[in-house]
Amino acid sequence: MLTFRTIKSLTQCLRGYRTSNLRVGFVPTMGFLHDGHRALIDESVARCDITVVSIFVNPAQFGPNEDLDRYPRALDADHELCRKAGVSMIFLPDASEIYPPGFQTTVEPGPGAEPLCGAVRPGHFRGVATVVAKLFNLVQPDVAFFGQKDFQQCAVIRQMVRDLNLPIEIVTVPTVREPDGLAMSSRNSYLGPSDRKRALCLSQGLLAAQRAYGEGERDSQRLIAIARAQITEADQLQYLELRDVGTLEAVQGMVERPAALCVAATIGQTRLIDNVLLTPPPKALSDRDLEVVSYAVARQVRPGAEGSRPS
Ligand code: AMP
């Protein structure tokens, strides 16, 4: 496994591989890797000849009062996880490598970046889209892997790839959960024991709604209410919304198309997000919907089992 800290060394090495027509998979991360990241890496290693993982805590996607300075880091453990997983290259740039003096140009995502996290974190998705576009240009992968856990991020990236004609396949990998259901996240490390217990109400609420959907409930307000009834421990519920997986529009009335029930809340000082998919059987889905949810649906053994690790 090779580690590169500079753009020059990374791109020089990749140029050599590209001439040999190998399929390059790319997994962008901010490090402090856990089994959720590992699922993305495993998928890339299974599908591609070369897997590149970037570890970069991107300042451009953090707001002024957010956790950029204290974002958890564990480079040695990250290296070990990547090595064991069969990663070919780690890209580990400094902020000055990605944003050199004089840097000016950004990618402005469209309306898909406005609701949900976009409303709570102004400028966040501009920072995400810009860094992902830059990393795509540097790595030039055939396939890039993102987690369903960041549902809106997946939608923003897919839209960017379509709008800018980037020749990259985007694969969305289902959310990996702790045994008790909490979605894995680097930020879970902020949670003390009592906050860790309280955080569980988020996944419990979402999974209860997903179960109700599986049992036939289609009324969007009732599904939201089922989740809301369990989310009693959040200090601040920032949003709990049902969104269409294709358009990201809020679902009103009955759920007739694939939807994601999305939550963001603070538990103590920690902001957490999570979501579950509410999707009919694959045969009822359009091609466009399948592109967004096929991986998740293919592994959705039963409602509530979305997070089980792919075998
Ligand atoms: P991050 O390091 O938090 O920026 O995440 C890097 C990638 O890993 C993103 O595509 C995330 O959606 C994905 N990811 C993070 N947590 C999980 C999880 N629990 N399950 C699946 N993917 C995840």
Tab-separated table of C-alpha atoms and ligand atoms in Angstrom:
chain	number	residue	atom	x	y	z
A	1	MET	CA	0.000	0.000	0.000
A	2	LEU	CA	1.360	3.389	-1.003
A	3	THR	CA	0.737	6.656	0.825
A	4	PHE	CA	0.907	9.998	-0.967
A	5	ARG	CA	0.850	13.414	0.631
A	6	THR	CA	1.261	15.492	-2.510
A	7	ILE	CA	-0.855	15.832	-5.626
A	8	LYS	CA	2.228	15.449	-7.774
A	9	SER	CA	3.264	12.087	-6.333
A	10	LEU	CA	-0.307	10.730	-6.408
A	11	THR	CA	-1.037	11.730	-9.980
A	12	GLN	CA	2.345	10.542	-11.244
A	13	CYS	CA	1.745	7.098	-9.786
A	14	LEU	CA	-1.859	6.906	-11.016
A	15	ARG	CA	-0.804	7.878	-14.533
A	16	GLY	CA	1.291	4.708	-14.683
A	17	TYR	CA	-1.661	2.550	-13.630
A	18	ARG	CA	-4.116	4.238	-15.975
A	19	THR	CA	-2.172	3.239	-19.091
A	20	SER	CA	-2.580	-0.385	-18.079
A	21	ASN	CA	-6.393	0.003	-18.229
A	22	LEU	CA	-6.983	-1.003	-14.631
A	23	ARG	CA	-10.308	-0.136	-13.017
A	24	VAL	CA	-9.791	2.500	-10.339
A	25	GLY	CA	-12.146	2.709	-7.350
A	26	PHE	CA	-12.152	5.726	-5.057
A	27	VAL	CA	-13.374	6.152	-1.467
A	28	PRO	CA	-13.185	9.745	-0.162
A	29	THR	CA	-13.159	10.009	3.650
A	30	MET	CA	-12.239	12.313	6.493
A	31	GLY	CA	-10.459	9.494	8.340
A	32	PHE	CA	-11.016	8.036	11.819
A	33	LEU	CA	-12.135	5.035	9.834
A	34	HIS	CA	-14.723	2.563	11.118
A	35	ASP	CA	-16.729	-0.336	9.706
A	36	GLY	CA	-18.929	2.057	7.703
A	37	HIS	CA	-15.883	3.268	5.778
A	38	ARG	CA	-14.691	-0.330	5.633
A	39	ALA	CA	-17.902	-1.358	3.827
A	40	LEU	CA	-17.179	1.253	1.119
A	41	ILE	CA	-13.573	0.091	0.838
A	42	ASP	CA	-14.596	-3.589	0.680
A	43	GLU	CA	-17.027	-2.783	-2.105
A	44	SER	CA	-14.345	-0.940	-4.049
A	45	VAL	CA	-11.746	-3.680	-3.544
A	46	ALA	CA	-14.314	-6.258	-4.733
A	47	ARG	CA	-15.247	-4.300	-7.850
A	48	CYS	CA	-12.018	-2.586	-8.884
A	49	ASP	CA	-8.375	-3.415	-9.590
A	50	ILE	CA	-7.058	-0.477	-7.594
A	51	THR	CA	-8.653	1.229	-4.609
A	52	VAL	CA	-7.637	4.745	-3.647
A	53	VAL	CA	-8.768	6.086	-0.250
A	54	SER	CA	-8.415	9.774	0.537
A	55	ILE	CA	-8.208	10.957	4.126
A	56	PHE	CA	-8.759	14.689	4.276
A	57	VAL	CA	-10.619	16.681	6.919
A	58	ASN	CA	-11.939	19.275	4.514
A	59	PRO	CA	-12.058	22.716	6.165
A	60	ALA	CA	-14.349	24.041	3.422
A	61	GLN	CA	-17.269	21.892	4.558
A	62	PHE	CA	-17.183	23.021	8.207
A	63	GLY	CA	-18.986	26.125	9.454
A	64	PRO	CA	-17.249	28.657	11.724
A	65	ASN	CA	-18.649	27.176	14.957
A	66	GLU	CA	-18.367	23.530	13.993
A	67	ASP	CA	-15.948	20.783	15.043
A	68	LEU	CA	-13.123	21.189	12.485
A	69	ASP	CA	-10.455	21.667	15.152
A	70	ARG	CA	-11.493	18.728	17.283
A	71	TYR	CA	-12.511	16.339	14.481
A	72	PRO	CA	-11.100	12.940	15.588
A	73	ARG	CA	-7.955	11.671	13.923
A	74	ALA	CA	-6.219	8.262	14.144
A	75	LEU	CA	-3.833	7.955	11.229
A	76	ASP	CA	-2.037	4.800	12.363
A	77	ALA	CA	-5.290	2.911	12.879
A	78	ASP	CA	-6.590	4.224	9.539
A	79	HIS	CA	-3.475	2.922	7.787
A	80	GLU	CA	-3.894	-0.457	9.418
A	81	LEU	CA	-7.569	-0.721	8.418
A	82	CYS	CA	-6.721	0.233	4.817
A	83	ARG	CA	-3.804	-2.168	4.615
A	84	LYS	CA	-5.871	-5.081	5.924
A	85	ALA	CA	-8.713	-4.234	3.551
A	86	GLY	CA	-6.474	-4.352	0.478
A	87	VAL	CA	-6.363	-0.624	-0.329
A	88	SER	CA	-3.749	0.194	-2.981
A	89	MET	CA	-3.152	3.878	-2.216
A	90	ILE	CA	-3.947	6.388	0.508
A	91	PHE	CA	-4.029	10.063	-0.397
A	92	LEU	CA	-3.345	12.178	2.672
A	93	PRO	CA	-2.976	15.788	1.618
A	94	ASP	CA	-2.568	18.883	3.810
A	95	ALA	CA	-5.166	21.619	3.507
A	96	SER	CA	-2.559	23.784	1.756
A	97	GLU	CA	-2.147	21.105	-0.920
A	98	ILE	CA	-5.867	21.156	-1.712
A	99	TYR	CA	-6.421	24.887	-1.162
A	100	PRO	CA	-3.145	26.611	-2.094
A	101	PRO	CA	-2.800	30.379	-1.727
A	102	GLY	CA	-4.896	32.078	-4.391
A	103	PHE	CA	-7.491	29.305	-4.592
A	104	GLN	CA	-10.813	30.854	-5.737
A	105	THR	CA	-13.092	28.522	-7.675
A	106	THR	CA	-15.854	26.499	-6.038
A	107	VAL	CA	-18.629	24.160	-7.177
A	108	GLU	CA	-22.066	25.541	-6.295
A	109	PRO	CA	-24.604	22.726	-5.945
A	110	GLY	CA	-28.226	23.406	-6.888
A	111	PRO	CA	-31.491	23.194	-4.930
A	112	GLY	CA	-30.726	19.648	-3.745
A	113	ALA	CA	-28.226	21.209	-1.352
A	114	GLU	CA	-30.751	23.603	0.186
A	115	PRO	CA	-33.003	21.561	2.535
A	116	LEU	CA	-32.041	19.242	5.416
A	117	CYS	CA	-28.325	19.590	6.276
A	118	GLY	CA	-27.980	22.388	3.720
A	119	ALA	CA	-30.414	24.532	5.701
A	120	VAL	CA	-28.668	23.858	9.014
A	121	ARG	CA	-25.104	24.073	7.645
A	122	PRO	CA	-24.947	26.917	5.105
A	123	GLY	CA	-22.150	26.392	2.578
A	124	HIS	CA	-21.540	22.794	3.717
A	125	PHE	CA	-22.421	21.181	0.382
A	126	ARG	CA	-20.469	23.781	-1.591
A	127	GLY	CA	-17.454	22.635	0.421
A	128	VAL	CA	-18.300	18.972	-0.161
A	129	ALA	CA	-18.967	19.334	-3.904
A	130	THR	CA	-15.819	21.396	-4.407
A	131	VAL	CA	-13.486	18.988	-2.648
A	132	VAL	CA	-15.093	15.925	-4.237
A	133	ALA	CA	-14.794	17.499	-7.705
A	134	LYS	CA	-11.124	18.250	-7.034
A	135	LEU	CA	-10.465	14.740	-5.723
A	136	PHE	CA	-12.297	13.243	-8.715
A	137	ASN	CA	-10.039	15.264	-11.030
A	138	LEU	CA	-6.920	14.103	-9.213
A	139	VAL	CA	-7.795	10.423	-8.884
A	140	GLN	CA	-9.909	10.137	-12.059
A	141	PRO	CA	-11.635	7.014	-10.752
A	142	ASP	CA	-13.928	4.768	-12.761
A	143	VAL	CA	-16.155	4.261	-9.708
A	144	ALA	CA	-16.539	6.240	-6.474
A	145	PHE	CA	-18.192	4.907	-3.321
A	146	PHE	CA	-20.319	6.909	-0.886
A	147	GLY	CA	-22.364	5.921	2.171
A	148	GLN	CA	-26.158	5.981	2.346
A	149	LYS	CA	-25.609	7.381	5.859
A	150	ASP	CA	-25.013	10.755	4.158
A	151	PHE	CA	-28.123	10.551	2.008
A	152	GLN	CA	-28.155	14.185	0.885
A	153	GLN	CA	-24.423	14.136	0.171
A	154	CYS	CA	-24.988	11.155	-2.157
A	155	ALA	CA	-27.755	13.081	-3.932
A	156	VAL	CA	-25.610	16.218	-4.303
A	157	ILE	CA	-22.677	14.204	-5.689
A	158	ARG	CA	-24.864	12.260	-8.136
A	159	GLN	CA	-26.368	15.537	-9.352
A	160	MET	CA	-22.904	17.078	-9.781
A	161	VAL	CA	-21.670	14.057	-11.727
A	162	ARG	CA	-24.705	14.266	-14.035
A	163	ASP	CA	-24.606	18.049	-14.460
A	164	LEU	CA	-20.865	18.256	-15.109
A	165	ASN	CA	-20.718	15.074	-17.227
A	166	LEU	CA	-18.082	13.511	-15.015
A	167	PRO	CA	-17.357	10.014	-16.356
A	168	ILE	CA	-17.606	8.349	-12.948
A	169	GLU	CA	-20.014	5.715	-11.665
A	170	ILE	CA	-21.346	6.533	-8.210
A	171	VAL	CA	-22.143	3.632	-5.915
A	172	THR	CA	-24.104	4.152	-2.712
A	173	VAL	CA	-23.348	1.659	0.049
A	174	PRO	CA	-25.939	0.992	2.818
A	175	THR	CA	-25.460	2.424	6.268
A	176	VAL	CA	-23.473	0.220	8.627
A	177	ARG	CA	-24.831	0.220	12.167
A	178	GLU	CA	-23.550	-0.753	15.588
A	179	PRO	CA	-25.147	-3.981	16.891
A	180	ASP	CA	-27.749	-1.897	18.773
A	181	GLY	CA	-28.686	0.066	15.631
A	182	LEU	CA	-26.774	3.352	16.027
A	183	ALA	CA	-25.371	4.408	12.651
A	184	MET	CA	-21.579	4.252	12.734
A	185	SER	CA	-19.962	7.666	12.571
A	186	SER	CA	-16.563	9.120	13.413
A	187	ARG	CA	-18.476	11.634	15.549
A	188	ASN	CA	-19.855	8.845	17.785
A	189	SER	CA	-16.456	9.070	19.499
A	190	TYR	CA	-17.614	12.377	21.004
A	191	LEU	CA	-20.413	10.626	22.891
A	192	GLY	CA	-19.914	9.829	26.578
A	193	PRO	CA	-21.733	6.755	27.949
A	194	SER	CA	-24.982	8.560	28.781
A	195	ASP	CA	-25.119	10.454	25.455
A	196	ARG	CA	-24.304	7.216	23.650
A	197	LYS	CA	-27.424	5.661	25.201
A	198	ARG	CA	-29.546	8.688	24.367
A	199	ALA	CA	-28.294	8.712	20.744
A	200	LEU	CA	-29.894	5.343	20.182
A	201	CYS	CA	-33.350	6.903	20.001
A	202	LEU	CA	-32.525	8.268	16.516
A	203	SER	CA	-32.055	4.888	14.841
A	204	GLN	CA	-34.830	3.381	16.956
A	205	GLY	CA	-37.259	5.989	15.633
A	206	LEU	CA	-36.183	5.559	12.013
A	207	LEU	CA	-36.219	1.788	12.160
A	208	ALA	CA	-39.672	1.790	13.797
A	209	ALA	CA	-40.980	3.877	10.890
A	210	GLN	CA	-39.258	1.576	8.414
A	211	ARG	CA	-40.917	-1.413	10.057
A	212	ALA	CA	-44.313	0.281	9.861
A	213	TYR	CA	-43.682	0.987	6.161
A	214	GLY	CA	-42.801	-2.693	5.690
A	215	GLU	CA	-46.098	-3.609	7.310
A	216	GLY	CA	-47.997	-1.417	4.863
A	217	GLU	CA	-48.179	2.071	6.417
A	218	ARG	CA	-47.949	4.663	3.598
A	219	ASP	CA	-49.177	7.860	5.240
A	220	SER	CA	-46.139	10.184	5.387
A	221	GLN	CA	-47.336	12.056	8.476
A	222	ARG	CA	-48.045	8.827	10.354
A	223	LEU	CA	-44.625	7.432	9.422
A	224	ILE	CA	-42.934	10.613	10.643
A	225	ALA	CA	-45.023	10.515	13.833
A	226	ILE	CA	-43.975	6.904	14.496
A	227	ALA	CA	-40.314	7.924	14.301
A	228	ARG	CA	-40.895	11.141	16.268
A	229	ALA	CA	-42.514	9.228	19.118
A	230	GLN	CA	-39.233	7.370	19.740
A	231	ILE	CA	-36.932	10.364	19.340
A	232	THR	CA	-37.439	11.604	22.864
A	233	GLU	CA	-33.816	11.972	23.962
A	234	ALA	CA	-32.494	14.466	21.409
A	235	ASP	CA	-31.507	17.857	22.811
A	236	GLN	CA	-32.278	19.593	19.526
A	237	LEU	CA	-34.168	17.878	16.717
A	238	GLN	CA	-32.943	19.776	13.647
A	239	TYR	CA	-35.075	17.913	11.147
A	240	LEU	CA	-37.085	14.725	10.729
A	241	GLU	CA	-38.304	14.640	7.154
A	242	LEU	CA	-39.416	12.256	4.442
A	243	ARG	CA	-37.769	13.051	1.110
A	244	ASP	CA	-38.120	11.510	-2.348
A	245	VAL	CA	-34.897	9.602	-3.111
A	246	GLY	CA	-34.787	10.834	-6.707
A	247	THR	CA	-35.832	14.487	-6.441
A	248	LEU	CA	-35.201	15.129	-2.740
A	249	GLU	CA	-38.598	16.860	-2.585
A	250	ALA	CA	-40.517	16.588	0.686
A	251	VAL	CA	-43.058	13.746	0.520
A	252	GLN	CA	-46.589	14.943	1.283
A	253	GLY	CA	-49.567	12.630	1.691
A	254	MET	CA	-48.996	9.022	0.795
A	255	VAL	CA	-45.552	7.532	0.146
A	256	GLU	CA	-45.890	6.287	-3.400
A	257	ARG	CA	-42.280	6.473	-4.534
A	258	PRO	CA	-39.002	5.453	-2.873
A	259	ALA	CA	-38.327	7.822	-0.011
A	260	ALA	CA	-35.757	8.420	2.692
A	261	LEU	CA	-36.741	9.295	6.234
A	262	CYS	CA	-33.924	11.567	7.397
A	263	VAL	CA	-33.035	12.878	10.825
A	264	ALA	CA	-30.485	15.304	12.248
A	265	ALA	CA	-30.285	16.007	15.953
A	266	THR	CA	-27.895	17.046	18.644
A	267	ILE	CA	-27.205	14.797	21.602
A	268	GLY	CA	-25.296	16.885	24.112
A	269	GLN	CA	-22.725	18.755	22.011
A	270	THR	CA	-22.705	16.143	19.238
A	271	ARG	CA	-24.625	16.564	15.996
A	272	LEU	CA	-25.680	13.243	14.445
A	273	ILE	CA	-27.502	12.377	11.230
A	274	ASP	CA	-29.146	9.173	10.073
A	275	ASN	CA	-31.755	7.978	7.583
A	276	VAL	CA	-33.592	4.883	6.397
A	277	LEU	CA	-34.945	4.062	2.968
A	278	LEU	CA	-38.625	3.333	2.469
A	279	THR	CA	-38.663	1.514	-0.844
A	280	PRO	CA	-41.117	-0.795	-2.570
A	281	PRO	CA	-39.818	-4.064	-4.072
A	282	PRO	CA	-37.188	-3.480	-6.811
A	283	LYS	CA	-39.563	-4.536	-9.633
A	284	ALA	CA	-41.755	-1.540	-8.837
A	285	LEU	CA	-38.865	0.949	-9.258
A	286	SER	CA	-37.884	3.041	-12.285
A	287	ASP	CA	-34.336	2.816	-13.703
A	288	ARG	CA	-33.430	6.172	-12.194
A	289	ASP	CA	-34.642	5.117	-8.731
A	290	LEU	CA	-32.844	1.811	-9.041
A	291	GLU	CA	-29.606	3.626	-9.806
A	292	VAL	CA	-29.938	5.451	-6.477
A	293	VAL	CA	-31.157	2.625	-4.269
A	294	SER	CA	-30.333	-0.646	-6.033
A	295	TYR	CA	-27.410	-1.626	-3.852
A	296	ALA	CA	-29.363	-0.939	-0.695
A	297	VAL	CA	-32.493	-2.654	-1.982
A	298	ALA	CA	-30.576	-5.705	-3.140
A	299	ARG	CA	-29.329	-6.169	0.412
A	300	GLN	CA	-32.525	-5.205	2.170
A	301	VAL	CA	-33.389	-8.660	3.447
A	302	ARG	CA	-36.294	-7.432	5.562
A	303	PRO	CA	-37.440	-4.033	6.799
A	304	GLY	CA	-35.086	-2.888	9.525
A	305	ALA	CA	-32.193	-5.009	8.277
A	306	GLU	CA	-30.852	-2.294	5.998
A	307	GLY	CA	-27.736	-1.843	8.044
A	308	SER	CA	-26.529	-5.405	8.143
A	309	ARG	CA	-23.064	-5.688	6.629
A	310	PRO	CA	-23.058	-7.064	3.082
A	311	SER	CA	-21.801	-10.631	3.203
B	1	AMP	P1	-16.700	10.699	6.414
B	1	AMP	O1	-15.323	10.208	6.746
B	1	AMP	O2	-17.603	10.787	7.595
B	1	AMP	O3	-16.677	11.936	5.551
B	1	AMP	O4	-17.354	9.574	5.512
B	1	AMP	C1	-16.719	9.115	4.346
B	1	AMP	C2	-17.663	8.207	3.601
B	1	AMP	O5	-18.043	7.127	4.441
B	1	AMP	C3	-18.969	8.928	3.192
B	1	AMP	O6	-19.342	8.497	1.888
B	1	AMP	C4	-19.942	8.450	4.239
B	1	AMP	O7	-21.280	8.458	3.797
B	1	AMP	C5	-19.454	7.040	4.468
B	1	AMP	N1	-19.919	6.569	5.771
B	1	AMP	C6	-19.765	7.171	6.976
B	1	AMP	N2	-20.393	6.468	7.939
B	1	AMP	C7	-20.960	5.395	7.331
B	1	AMP	C8	-21.753	4.294	7.787
B	1	AMP	N3	-22.088	4.146	9.062
B	1	AMP	N4	-22.150	3.388	6.878
B	1	AMP	C9	-21.812	3.516	5.565
B	1	AMP	N5	-21.077	4.529	5.070
B	1	AMP	C10	-20.657	5.457	5.947
